[in-house]
Amino acid sequence: MAADRRGKAETLALRRRLLSDSCRLFYPEDPIKIVRGQGQYLYDEQGAEYLDCVNNVAHVGHCHPLVVQAAHEQNQVLNTNSRYLHDNIVDYAQRLSETLPEKLSVFYFLNSGSEANDLALRLARQYTGHWDVVVLDHAYHGHLSSLIDISPYKFRDLDGQKEWVHVAPLPDTYRGLYREDHPNPAGAYASEVERVVNSVQEKGRKIAAFFAESLPSVGGQIIPPAGFFQEVAEHIHRAGGVFVADEIQVGFGRVGQHFWAFQLQGEDFVPDIVTMGKSIGNGHPVACVATTQAVARAFEATGVEYFNTFGGSPVSCAVGLAVLDVLEKEQLQAHAASVGSFLTELLRQQKAKHPIIGDVRGTGLFIGVDLIKDEATRTPATEEANYVVSRMKENYILLSTDGPGRNVLKFKPPMCFSVDNARHVVAKMDAILTSKLGAQGGSLELNLQPIARTFQPAQERGSTASQESLKRQREQGAEVWRGPGNPSHPFPWLCLEGLPEHQVGRN
Ligand SMILES: Cc1ncc(COP(=O)(O)O)c(C=O)c1O
C-alpha cells in the first residue's frame, strides 16, 4: 500500500528534512504512523488499532463508505467551480437551511474553517461599517493572519494584541471569574462583555463583531452558562456589531440535545452569522458561512464578486450532503446524546474516586475532564494530564488536552463512538490514575512500566491486519487479549469486565 511503503523511521526522517517544525506531530517523542481509518478506529503501519477519542473532523466515522462513495461518484462525473448552475450546491444550501433558524438563510461555501471565519469578519465589517472585534479569552478562530489577530490563544505568543481587538473573560464557571456558586454567572460574564464594549466606545472605536465558539474548545472544553449569548448579543447589537457563532468544532449534532451548539443557550438565541467547517465534510475540505439577508445584501452592495475556486464544488457539496444523510440515517445526534451522557456519567464516577479530577463537564460527545493539583486552588495538573495522555496512547487510545493549562482531557470522538468504547476508555483511565496516584488522592507513586497491549487479531473482526504484525507485537512484549469478555457482544474485544487487574493497566 502506498501509505506504508517506507518504514516509520524513514518517514519520520524525511518529514523532519522536508517539512517545517512548525507543523507539529502528535506524540512528538514517539509519533504514530497511521495508514488506515475506519469508524472510530485508526490503524498504524503494523496493523495495531487505536481508538480515536479526539478527531471531531471524522464526524460520522473515518472513511465512512457512503461519504467516500458520494465523493467518488461525483468525481467521476464533474468537479468544477460554482459559477455554473448545479443542483448539488442548491440542494446542500437547502438542507443546511432546514437545520438552522429561518433568519439564517444565505450561504457561502468555502474550504476551511479559517476561510469561513475570515469571510465572517469581512461580512461583519461590511455590514456594520465598523472595524473592531470582541473575542473571548483563550479563543482560537483559525490560522489566517486576520484570525491569528482575533485568537488570544495564538497572538499572545506572537505580536500581541492589535488595537482593534478586545478580549472578554472566558465564561468558565469552574476556574473563571464567576464560578458555579455565583447566582447568575451568565449575567455576570455578559456584564464583563458590556464593560469591554463600553471601554471600546469610550476610546471612540466601533465594534463590528463579537466572535465566540458556541462551546469554547481550545479554551478548555467550556460550557458557557445558558443565557450568556443572549445578553452578550444585546450589548453587541446596541454597539452596532453582529454576533458570530463559530460552530466549526462543535456543530452538526455533536452536543446531542441540539443540532447546533448555540441552541444550548436557549431557543430564543439566533446568531447573525454562523461559521461551519471541519466535521461538515468528514475530512474533505468543506466549510460554510450562513448569515441573514441583511448582512448578505450589505456585502453584495460593494458590487465586488465573492469567488472561491473550490468552495461549493459539486464534489464538496456531494460530500456535505452525504454527511447529512449519514447523520440522519444513523441517528448520530441522538446517539451522541445517549453515549455522551453514559460517558459523562462514567467519568463523574471517576471524579468521585480520583481527587485529581476536579471537574467533568460536557454535553453529547463534547466532554472535558479537568485535572487539578488540589481542589482549593484548582491549579491545572498539566504534567499529570500529559502523563495520562501518553499512557492512554500506550494503551492504544488517542486522547489529547486543551485549556490554557493544557490540563483538560478532551473527548470529541467520531460520532459513532460506542458505549463499549466509553467503558473501555474509562476503565483504562481508572487504571492509569489508580496506579499513578492511588484512589482517593493518595500520592502513591508506582514505578510504572509502559504497558504495550494490543487487541484481538484484527482479521478476526474482518480487518486486514496480518498475523505477522500481531506476532511482531507479541515479540515486542505486547500482551494480546483474547477474552474473557462477552463473546456475543459486537465488539467483544472491548468488554473489559472480568479481566484480571494486571491486564487492565496496573503493574
Ligand atoms: C474553533 C475553530 N475555528 C476555526 C478553526 C480553523 O479551521 P481550519 O483549520 O479548518 O482552517 C479551528 C481549527 O482548529 C477551530 O478549532
Short mmCIF file of C-alpha atoms and ligand atoms in Angstrom, two decimals:
data_model
loop_
_atom_site.label_atom_id
_atom_site.label_comp_id
_atom_site.label_asym_id
_atom_site.label_seq_id
_atom_site.Cartn_x
_atom_site.Cartn_y
_atom_site.Cartn_z
CA MET A 1 0.00 0.00 0.00
CA ALA A 2 1.35 3.44 -0.95
CA ALA A 3 0.85 4.86 2.55
CA ASP A 4 3.24 2.43 4.27
CA ARG A 5 5.86 1.84 1.60
CA ARG A 6 8.52 3.27 3.92
CA GLY A 7 9.50 2.20 7.40
CA LYS A 8 8.29 4.57 10.11
CA ALA A 9 11.81 5.80 10.91
CA GLU A 10 12.41 6.71 7.27
CA THR A 11 9.09 8.56 7.02
CA LEU A 12 9.96 10.50 10.17
CA ALA A 13 13.43 11.37 8.89
CA LEU A 14 12.01 12.57 5.56
CA ARG A 15 9.35 14.59 7.30
CA ARG A 16 11.95 16.23 9.54
CA ARG A 17 14.04 17.08 6.48
CA LEU A 18 11.25 18.33 4.21
CA LEU A 19 8.54 19.79 6.45
CA SER A 20 8.75 22.71 8.82
CA ASP A 21 8.99 22.01 12.54
CA SER A 22 6.07 24.42 12.89
CA CYS A 23 3.89 21.60 11.55
CA ARG A 24 3.78 19.53 14.69
CA LEU A 25 3.16 15.86 15.25
CA PHE A 26 1.03 14.29 17.95
CA TYR A 27 3.25 12.42 20.43
CA PRO A 28 6.48 14.03 19.13
CA GLU A 29 8.67 11.74 21.26
CA ASP A 30 7.21 8.69 19.52
CA PRO A 31 4.91 9.69 16.65
CA ILE A 32 2.37 7.25 15.26
CA LYS A 33 2.27 6.37 11.57
CA ILE A 34 -1.38 5.98 10.66
CA VAL A 35 -2.18 4.25 7.39
CA ARG A 36 -5.87 3.47 7.65
CA GLY A 37 -9.03 4.66 9.37
CA GLN A 38 -12.43 3.12 9.87
CA GLY A 39 -15.28 4.36 12.07
CA GLN A 40 -13.77 5.43 15.39
CA TYR A 41 -10.54 3.47 14.81
CA LEU A 42 -7.18 4.30 13.29
CA TYR A 43 -4.60 1.71 12.29
CA ASP A 44 -0.84 2.05 12.21
CA GLU A 45 1.54 0.52 9.71
CA GLN A 46 1.80 -2.62 11.85
CA GLY A 47 -1.98 -3.07 11.91
CA ALA A 48 -2.35 -2.02 15.56
CA GLU A 49 -5.75 -0.49 16.23
CA TYR A 50 -6.12 2.83 18.06
CA LEU A 51 -9.39 4.12 19.46
CA ASP A 52 -9.82 7.74 18.35
CA CYS A 53 -11.33 9.91 21.11
CA VAL A 54 -10.44 13.29 19.63
CA ASN A 55 -10.96 13.56 15.89
CA ASN A 56 -14.14 15.56 15.51
CA VAL A 57 -13.38 16.08 11.81
CA ALA A 58 -14.15 12.43 11.03
CA HIS A 59 -17.63 13.30 12.26
CA VAL A 60 -19.61 10.29 11.04
CA GLY A 61 -16.58 7.99 11.26
CA HIS A 62 -13.26 7.72 9.45
CA CYS A 63 -13.73 6.85 5.77
CA HIS A 64 -17.47 6.38 6.08
CA PRO A 65 -18.34 4.29 2.99
CA LEU A 66 -21.35 6.42 2.00
CA VAL A 67 -19.33 9.63 2.15
CA VAL A 68 -16.43 8.07 0.23
CA GLN A 69 -18.86 6.72 -2.37
CA ALA A 70 -20.58 10.10 -2.77
CA ALA A 71 -17.23 11.81 -3.44
CA HIS A 72 -16.13 9.08 -5.84
CA GLU A 73 -19.36 9.08 -7.82
CA GLN A 74 -19.40 12.86 -8.19
CA ASN A 75 -15.68 12.92 -9.06
CA GLN A 76 -16.37 10.60 -11.96
CA VAL A 77 -18.96 12.95 -13.41
CA LEU A 78 -17.97 16.55 -12.76
CA ASN A 79 -15.96 18.74 -10.45
CA THR A 80 -15.82 22.40 -11.25
CA ASN A 81 -16.35 25.79 -9.64
CA SER A 82 -19.64 27.28 -8.53
CA ARG A 83 -20.01 29.70 -11.47
CA TYR A 84 -22.14 27.17 -13.36
CA LEU A 85 -25.61 26.11 -12.28
CA HIS A 86 -25.53 22.80 -10.46
CA ASP A 87 -28.06 21.07 -8.21
CA ASN A 88 -25.61 19.92 -5.54
CA ILE A 89 -24.87 23.42 -4.25
CA VAL A 90 -28.54 24.43 -4.02
CA ASP A 91 -29.53 21.06 -2.52
CA TYR A 92 -26.82 21.44 0.09
CA ALA A 93 -27.79 25.03 0.94
CA GLN A 94 -31.42 23.94 1.24
CA ARG A 95 -30.58 21.01 3.52
CA LEU A 96 -28.41 23.20 5.74
CA SER A 97 -31.13 25.85 5.93
CA GLU A 98 -33.54 23.20 7.28
CA THR A 99 -31.22 22.73 10.29
CA LEU A 100 -30.90 26.46 11.08
CA PRO A 101 -33.25 29.17 12.35
CA GLU A 102 -35.15 30.76 9.45
CA LYS A 103 -33.28 34.06 9.75
CA LEU A 104 -30.01 32.40 8.66
CA SER A 105 -30.93 31.91 5.05
CA VAL A 106 -27.95 32.90 2.90
CA PHE A 107 -24.98 30.55 2.41
CA TYR A 108 -21.38 30.89 1.22
CA PHE A 109 -19.27 27.78 0.62
CA LEU A 110 -15.57 27.59 1.31
CA ASN A 111 -12.78 25.11 2.04
CA SER A 112 -11.73 25.57 5.66
CA GLY A 113 -12.84 26.88 8.99
CA SER A 114 -10.30 29.69 8.69
CA GLU A 115 -11.75 30.80 5.36
CA ALA A 116 -15.22 30.76 6.94
CA ASN A 117 -14.19 32.95 9.88
CA ASP A 118 -12.25 35.31 7.62
CA LEU A 119 -15.33 35.77 5.45
CA ALA A 120 -17.46 36.27 8.58
CA LEU A 121 -15.11 39.09 9.58
CA ARG A 122 -15.43 40.71 6.14
CA LEU A 123 -19.23 40.37 6.22
CA ALA A 124 -19.42 41.89 9.69
CA ARG A 125 -17.21 44.82 8.76
CA GLN A 126 -19.04 45.49 5.53
CA TYR A 127 -22.48 45.29 7.16
CA THR A 128 -21.67 47.42 10.21
CA GLY A 129 -19.14 49.81 8.73
CA HIS A 130 -17.17 49.21 11.93
CA TRP A 131 -13.77 47.59 12.38
CA ASP A 132 -13.20 46.29 15.92
CA VAL A 133 -13.77 42.78 17.24
CA VAL A 134 -14.51 41.46 20.73
CA VAL A 135 -13.38 37.88 21.43
CA LEU A 136 -13.30 35.53 24.38
CA ASP A 137 -10.03 34.91 26.16
CA HIS A 138 -8.04 31.83 25.02
CA ALA A 139 -10.09 31.58 21.82
CA TYR A 140 -8.78 30.15 18.56
CA HIS A 141 -10.57 31.02 15.31
CA GLY A 142 -8.13 29.97 12.59
CA HIS A 143 -4.69 30.24 11.05
CA LEU A 144 -5.09 33.15 8.60
CA SER A 145 -3.41 36.44 9.59
CA SER A 146 -6.80 38.04 10.20
CA LEU A 147 -7.76 35.23 12.58
CA ILE A 148 -4.48 34.95 14.44
CA ASP A 149 -5.22 38.60 15.29
CA ILE A 150 -8.53 37.62 16.92
CA SER A 151 -7.19 34.45 18.61
CA PRO A 152 -5.70 35.22 22.03
CA TYR A 153 -4.52 31.58 22.13
CA LYS A 154 -2.12 32.46 19.28
CA PHE A 155 -1.46 36.21 19.39
CA ARG A 156 -0.26 36.11 23.00
CA ASP A 157 2.80 34.16 21.73
CA LEU A 158 3.27 36.38 18.68
CA ASP A 159 2.97 40.13 18.12
CA GLY A 160 0.42 40.59 20.88
CA GLN A 161 -2.98 42.22 20.81
CA LYS A 162 -3.91 44.59 17.98
CA GLU A 163 -5.61 47.86 18.95
CA TRP A 164 -8.82 46.76 17.18
CA VAL A 165 -9.11 43.51 19.16
CA HIS A 166 -10.71 43.42 22.61
CA VAL A 167 -10.72 40.41 24.91
CA ALA A 168 -13.53 39.48 27.30
CA PRO A 169 -13.17 36.84 30.03
CA LEU A 170 -13.89 33.23 29.16
CA PRO A 171 -17.26 32.23 30.71
CA ASP A 172 -15.64 29.36 32.59
CA THR A 173 -17.76 28.56 35.63
CA TYR A 174 -15.18 26.14 37.01
CA ARG A 175 -11.96 28.17 37.01
CA GLY A 176 -13.01 31.60 35.74
CA LEU A 177 -14.04 34.89 37.37
CA TYR A 178 -17.56 33.71 38.25
CA ARG A 179 -18.00 30.11 39.25
CA GLU A 180 -20.65 27.51 39.93
CA ASP A 181 -21.56 29.18 43.23
CA HIS A 182 -22.42 32.51 41.55
CA PRO A 183 -26.17 33.20 41.50
CA ASN A 184 -26.12 34.44 37.89
CA PRO A 185 -22.90 33.57 36.06
CA ALA A 186 -24.44 34.22 32.62
CA GLY A 187 -25.35 37.80 33.62
CA ALA A 188 -22.02 38.36 35.36
CA TYR A 189 -19.96 37.23 32.37
CA ALA A 190 -22.19 39.21 29.99
CA SER A 191 -21.58 42.33 32.14
CA GLU A 192 -17.86 41.78 31.55
CA VAL A 193 -18.53 41.91 27.80
CA GLU A 194 -20.59 45.06 28.34
CA ARG A 195 -17.66 46.57 30.25
CA VAL A 196 -15.35 45.77 27.31
CA VAL A 197 -17.86 47.27 24.85
CA ASN A 198 -18.13 50.45 26.92
CA SER A 199 -14.39 50.88 27.16
CA VAL A 200 -14.03 50.39 23.38
CA GLN A 201 -16.65 53.07 22.77
CA GLU A 202 -15.04 55.43 25.27
CA LYS A 203 -11.93 55.29 23.09
CA GLY A 204 -14.05 56.36 20.11
CA ARG A 205 -13.76 52.94 18.44
CA LYS A 206 -16.62 50.93 16.92
CA ILE A 207 -17.42 47.26 17.20
CA ALA A 208 -18.05 45.21 14.08
CA ALA A 209 -18.43 41.79 15.70
CA PHE A 210 -18.30 39.57 18.71
CA PHE A 211 -16.76 36.19 17.81
CA ALA A 212 -17.22 33.16 20.04
CA GLU A 213 -17.11 29.42 19.70
CA SER A 214 -20.53 28.23 20.84
CA LEU A 215 -18.61 25.96 23.23
CA PRO A 216 -15.04 27.21 23.63
CA SER A 217 -12.92 24.13 22.98
CA VAL A 218 -9.30 25.31 22.89
CA GLY A 219 -10.26 27.35 25.98
CA GLY A 220 -10.73 24.04 27.85
CA GLN A 221 -14.00 22.42 26.76
CA ILE A 222 -16.04 25.21 28.32
CA ILE A 223 -19.84 25.21 28.56
CA PRO A 224 -20.96 28.86 28.75
CA PRO A 225 -23.89 29.34 31.14
CA ALA A 226 -27.24 29.40 29.32
CA GLY A 227 -28.46 32.91 28.61
CA PHE A 228 -24.93 34.34 28.27
CA PHE A 229 -25.08 34.69 24.48
CA GLN A 230 -28.49 36.46 24.55
CA GLU A 231 -27.19 39.13 26.90
CA VAL A 232 -23.91 39.48 25.01
CA ALA A 233 -25.85 39.85 21.73
CA GLU A 234 -27.85 42.71 23.28
CA HIS A 235 -24.67 44.58 24.24
CA ILE A 236 -23.03 43.92 20.87
CA HIS A 237 -26.13 44.87 18.87
CA ARG A 238 -26.52 48.05 20.91
CA ALA A 239 -22.96 48.93 19.89
CA GLY A 240 -23.86 48.26 16.23
CA GLY A 241 -21.98 44.97 15.94
CA VAL A 242 -23.00 41.44 14.96
CA PHE A 243 -22.74 38.11 16.79
CA VAL A 244 -20.65 35.43 15.05
CA ALA A 245 -21.06 31.87 16.37
CA ASP A 246 -18.09 29.67 15.43
CA GLU A 247 -19.55 26.15 15.19
CA ILE A 248 -16.51 24.72 13.42
CA GLN A 249 -15.68 22.24 16.19
CA VAL A 250 -18.99 21.85 17.94
CA GLY A 251 -21.86 21.92 15.43
CA PHE A 252 -23.66 19.21 13.49
CA GLY A 253 -25.32 17.27 16.30
CA ARG A 254 -22.21 16.77 18.43
CA VAL A 255 -23.84 18.28 21.51
CA GLY A 256 -26.65 15.73 21.35
CA GLN A 257 -29.65 17.73 22.50
CA HIS A 258 -29.42 20.09 19.54
CA PHE A 259 -28.03 20.19 16.05
CA TRP A 260 -26.16 23.44 16.76
CA ALA A 261 -24.26 24.17 19.95
CA PHE A 262 -25.52 27.78 20.08
CA GLN A 263 -29.02 26.31 20.62
CA LEU A 264 -27.89 25.19 24.09
CA GLN A 265 -28.20 28.85 25.05
CA GLY A 266 -31.96 28.76 24.54
CA GLU A 267 -34.48 28.66 21.69
CA ASP A 268 -34.62 32.45 21.60
CA PHE A 269 -30.98 32.89 20.63
CA VAL A 270 -30.02 33.28 16.95
CA PRO A 271 -26.56 34.50 15.90
CA ASP A 272 -26.18 36.90 12.97
CA ILE A 273 -23.52 34.73 11.35
CA VAL A 274 -22.70 31.03 11.84
CA THR A 275 -19.43 29.52 10.62
CA MET A 276 -19.03 25.79 9.93
CA GLY A 277 -16.11 23.59 8.92
CA LYS A 278 -14.18 20.50 9.98
CA SER A 279 -16.96 17.97 10.62
CA ILE A 280 -19.27 19.04 7.81
CA GLY A 281 -17.05 17.37 5.17
CA ASN A 282 -15.97 14.40 7.33
CA GLY A 283 -12.37 15.12 6.32
CA HIS A 284 -13.00 16.55 2.86
CA PRO A 285 -12.29 20.32 2.88
CA VAL A 286 -15.77 21.81 3.15
CA ALA A 287 -16.76 24.92 5.08
CA CYS A 288 -19.71 27.26 5.12
CA VAL A 289 -20.91 30.63 6.35
CA ALA A 290 -24.62 31.16 7.00
CA THR A 291 -25.99 34.62 7.56
CA THR A 292 -29.02 36.85 7.30
CA GLN A 293 -30.44 38.53 4.19
CA ALA A 294 -29.50 41.93 5.65
CA VAL A 295 -25.83 41.04 6.13
CA ALA A 296 -25.61 39.39 2.69
CA ARG A 297 -27.26 42.37 0.96
CA ALA A 298 -24.76 44.78 2.54
CA PHE A 299 -21.88 42.61 1.28
CA GLU A 300 -23.38 42.48 -2.22
CA ALA A 301 -23.75 46.26 -2.23
CA THR A 302 -20.00 46.67 -2.77
CA GLY A 303 -20.50 45.19 -6.21
CA VAL A 304 -17.41 43.04 -5.68
CA GLU A 305 -17.77 39.35 -6.55
CA TYR A 306 -17.14 36.71 -3.91
CA PHE A 307 -15.35 33.91 -5.75
CA ASN A 308 -13.82 30.84 -4.16
CA THR A 309 -12.21 28.42 -6.65
CA PHE A 310 -13.00 25.18 -4.82
CA GLY A 311 -15.70 26.26 -2.36
CA GLY A 312 -19.09 24.77 -3.17
CA SER A 313 -17.81 22.47 -5.91
CA PRO A 314 -20.13 19.61 -6.94
CA VAL A 315 -17.85 17.13 -5.14
CA SER A 316 -17.67 19.15 -1.91
CA CYS A 317 -21.44 19.57 -1.89
CA ALA A 318 -21.98 15.86 -2.63
CA VAL A 319 -19.78 15.07 0.37
CA GLY A 320 -21.64 17.59 2.54
CA LEU A 321 -24.97 16.10 1.54
CA ALA A 322 -23.72 12.56 2.25
CA VAL A 323 -22.60 13.61 5.75
CA LEU A 324 -26.08 15.00 6.43
CA ASP A 325 -27.64 11.76 5.08
CA VAL A 326 -25.48 9.60 7.35
CA LEU A 327 -26.21 11.79 10.38
CA GLU A 328 -29.90 11.27 9.73
CA LYS A 329 -29.85 7.59 8.74
CA GLU A 330 -27.67 6.52 11.64
CA GLN A 331 -29.38 8.95 14.04
CA LEU A 332 -25.99 10.12 15.21
CA GLN A 333 -27.25 13.18 17.08
CA ALA A 334 -29.41 11.00 19.34
CA HIS A 335 -26.52 8.54 19.57
CA ALA A 336 -24.19 11.36 20.69
CA ALA A 337 -26.72 12.34 23.35
CA SER A 338 -27.01 8.84 24.81
CA VAL A 339 -23.38 7.70 24.51
CA GLY A 340 -22.23 11.14 25.66
CA SER A 341 -24.34 11.05 28.81
CA PHE A 342 -23.18 7.48 29.51
CA LEU A 343 -19.52 8.53 29.14
CA THR A 344 -20.07 11.65 31.26
CA GLU A 345 -21.67 9.54 33.98
CA LEU A 346 -18.75 7.08 33.99
CA LEU A 347 -16.30 9.98 34.15
CA ARG A 348 -18.24 11.54 37.04
CA GLN A 349 -17.91 8.23 38.90
CA GLN A 350 -14.17 8.57 38.31
CA LYS A 351 -14.27 12.08 39.77
CA ALA A 352 -15.73 10.66 42.97
CA LYS A 353 -12.84 8.18 43.11
CA HIS A 354 -9.88 10.32 41.98
CA PRO A 355 -9.49 13.79 43.53
CA ILE A 356 -7.17 14.74 40.66
CA ILE A 357 -10.36 15.07 38.60
CA GLY A 358 -11.68 18.49 39.53
CA ASP A 359 -14.49 18.75 37.02
CA VAL A 360 -16.24 16.70 34.36
CA ARG A 361 -18.24 18.89 32.01
CA GLY A 362 -19.81 18.39 28.67
CA THR A 363 -22.78 17.78 26.53
CA GLY A 364 -23.19 14.98 24.00
CA LEU A 365 -19.83 13.89 22.66
CA PHE A 366 -18.08 17.11 23.70
CA ILE A 367 -16.63 16.43 27.14
CA GLY A 368 -13.78 17.80 29.22
CA VAL A 369 -12.10 16.23 32.26
CA ASP A 370 -10.33 18.97 34.19
CA LEU A 371 -7.33 17.65 36.12
CA ILE A 372 -6.23 19.68 39.15
CA LYS A 373 -3.39 19.71 41.66
CA ASP A 374 -5.81 20.38 44.52
CA GLU A 375 -9.42 21.40 44.97
CA ALA A 376 -8.66 24.56 46.98
CA THR A 377 -6.67 26.28 44.21
CA ARG A 378 -7.87 24.27 41.19
CA THR A 379 -4.34 24.62 39.82
CA PRO A 380 -4.13 22.82 36.47
CA ALA A 381 -2.45 19.41 36.76
CA THR A 382 -0.59 19.82 33.46
CA GLU A 383 2.11 17.16 33.84
CA GLU A 384 -0.42 14.64 35.13
CA ALA A 385 -2.68 15.31 32.14
CA ASN A 386 0.28 14.76 29.79
CA TYR A 387 1.08 11.58 31.65
CA VAL A 388 -2.47 10.27 31.23
CA VAL A 389 -2.44 11.10 27.51
CA SER A 390 0.83 9.28 26.94
CA ARG A 391 -0.23 6.24 28.99
CA MET A 392 -3.51 6.13 27.08
CA LYS A 393 -1.53 6.07 23.85
CA GLU A 394 0.43 3.08 25.13
CA ASN A 395 -2.97 1.51 25.61
CA TYR A 396 -3.96 2.33 22.02
CA ILE A 397 -6.30 5.15 22.95
CA LEU A 398 -5.84 8.56 21.32
CA LEU A 399 -6.69 11.39 23.68
CA SER A 400 -5.49 14.97 23.96
CA THR A 401 -5.55 18.02 26.23
CA ASP A 402 -6.90 21.54 25.91
CA GLY A 403 -7.26 24.66 28.01
CA PRO A 404 -4.77 27.39 28.90
CA GLY A 405 -3.24 25.00 31.46
CA ARG A 406 -3.22 22.07 28.98
CA ASN A 407 -4.81 20.05 31.76
CA VAL A 408 -8.27 19.32 30.37
CA LEU A 409 -8.58 15.88 28.80
CA LYS A 410 -10.84 16.41 25.81
CA PHE A 411 -13.27 13.97 24.32
CA LYS A 412 -14.71 14.79 20.90
CA PRO A 413 -14.61 11.47 19.08
CA PRO A 414 -16.21 10.48 15.80
CA MET A 415 -19.95 10.35 16.48
CA CYS A 416 -20.10 6.57 16.08
CA PHE A 417 -18.14 6.20 19.35
CA SER A 418 -19.91 3.45 21.27
CA VAL A 419 -20.96 2.63 24.81
CA ASP A 420 -18.30 -0.10 24.83
CA ASN A 421 -15.68 2.39 23.69
CA ALA A 422 -16.75 4.61 26.61
CA ARG A 423 -16.41 1.73 29.08
CA HIS A 424 -13.05 0.75 27.70
CA VAL A 425 -11.59 4.27 27.85
CA VAL A 426 -12.81 4.90 31.37
CA ALA A 427 -11.51 1.53 32.61
CA LYS A 428 -8.10 2.42 31.21
CA MET A 429 -8.18 5.91 32.67
CA ASP A 430 -9.16 4.49 36.06
CA ALA A 431 -6.28 2.02 35.96
CA ILE A 432 -3.80 4.73 34.99
CA LEU A 433 -4.98 7.19 37.65
CA THR A 434 -5.08 4.47 40.31
CA SER A 435 -1.60 3.24 39.56
CA LYS A 436 -0.17 6.76 39.34
CA LEU A 437 -1.85 8.38 42.32
CA GLY A 438 -3.83 5.73 44.13
CA ALA A 439 -7.55 6.21 44.58
CA GLN A 440 -8.85 8.90 46.97
CA GLY A 441 -5.95 11.20 46.23
CA GLY A 442 -3.12 9.15 47.68
CA SER A 443 0.28 10.25 46.46
CA LEU A 444 1.39 6.68 45.87
CA GLU A 445 3.90 6.83 43.04
CA LEU A 446 4.43 3.44 41.47
CA ASN A 447 7.29 2.71 39.17
CA LEU A 448 5.24 2.26 36.06
CA GLN A 449 6.44 0.41 33.05
CA PRO A 450 4.61 1.22 29.84
CA ILE A 451 2.01 -1.40 29.08
CA ALA A 452 2.07 -2.48 25.48
CA ARG A 453 -1.18 -4.19 24.81
CA THR A 454 -2.98 -4.86 21.64
CA PHE A 455 -6.42 -6.12 20.86
CA GLN A 456 -7.70 -9.32 19.38
CA PRO A 457 -6.27 -10.21 15.96
CA ALA A 458 -7.70 -7.69 13.57
CA GLN A 459 -8.60 -10.16 10.84
CA GLU A 460 -10.88 -11.99 13.26
CA ARG A 461 -13.00 -8.87 13.08
CA GLY A 462 -12.77 -8.59 9.33
CA SER A 463 -9.76 -6.27 9.33
CA THR A 464 -6.71 -6.69 7.13
CA ALA A 465 -4.01 -6.59 9.82
CA SER A 466 -1.81 -9.62 9.44
CA GLN A 467 -0.84 -12.40 11.83
CA GLU A 468 2.74 -11.30 11.09
CA SER A 469 2.16 -7.90 12.62
CA LEU A 470 0.47 -9.49 15.61
CA LYS A 471 3.38 -11.88 16.09
CA ARG A 472 5.77 -8.94 15.85
CA GLN A 473 3.83 -7.04 18.51
CA ARG A 474 3.85 -10.08 20.77
CA GLU A 475 7.59 -10.48 20.31
CA GLN A 476 7.99 -6.84 21.29
CA GLY A 477 6.29 -7.61 24.59
CA ALA A 478 2.73 -6.74 23.70
CA GLU A 479 0.06 -8.59 25.58
CA VAL A 480 -2.73 -9.87 23.37
CA TRP A 481 -6.06 -10.22 25.00
CA ARG A 482 -8.49 -12.82 23.66
CA GLY A 483 -11.17 -12.63 26.28
CA PRO A 484 -12.93 -13.34 28.53
CA GLY A 485 -15.45 -10.53 27.93
CA ASN A 486 -18.72 -11.25 26.26
CA PRO A 487 -18.14 -13.15 23.02
CA SER A 488 -21.64 -12.44 21.76
CA HIS A 489 -21.03 -8.70 22.01
CA PRO A 490 -20.49 -6.92 18.66
CA PHE A 491 -17.15 -5.63 19.95
CA PRO A 492 -16.11 -8.40 22.38
CA TRP A 493 -12.50 -7.23 22.50
CA LEU A 494 -13.71 -4.03 24.14
CA CYS A 495 -15.52 -5.68 27.06
CA LEU A 496 -13.15 -5.41 29.97
CA GLU A 497 -15.36 -6.88 32.65
CA GLY A 498 -13.74 -9.90 34.20
CA LEU A 499 -10.21 -9.03 33.19
CA PRO A 500 -7.62 -9.61 35.88
CA GLU A 501 -6.47 -6.27 37.26
CA HIS A 502 -2.92 -6.57 35.93
CA GLN A 503 -4.36 -6.78 32.44
CA VAL A 504 -6.20 -3.50 32.73
CA GLY A 505 -3.21 -1.42 33.50
CA ARG A 506 -1.75 -1.76 36.98
CA ASN A 507 1.73 -3.19 37.00
C1 LIG B 1 -12.96 26.88 16.66
C2 LIG B 1 -12.16 26.86 15.42
N1 LIG B 1 -12.39 27.77 14.47
C3 LIG B 1 -11.70 27.78 13.32
C4 LIG B 1 -10.70 26.84 13.07
C5 LIG B 1 -9.93 26.87 11.78
O1 LIG B 1 -10.29 25.82 10.96
P1 LIG B 1 -9.31 25.28 9.81
O2 LIG B 1 -8.14 24.65 10.48
O3 LIG B 1 -10.17 24.32 9.04
O4 LIG B 1 -8.93 26.45 8.98
C6 LIG B 1 -10.44 25.87 14.03
C7 LIG B 1 -9.38 24.86 13.79
O5 LIG B 1 -8.90 24.18 14.65
C8 LIG B 1 -11.17 25.88 15.24
O6 LIG B 1 -10.95 24.98 16.18
#
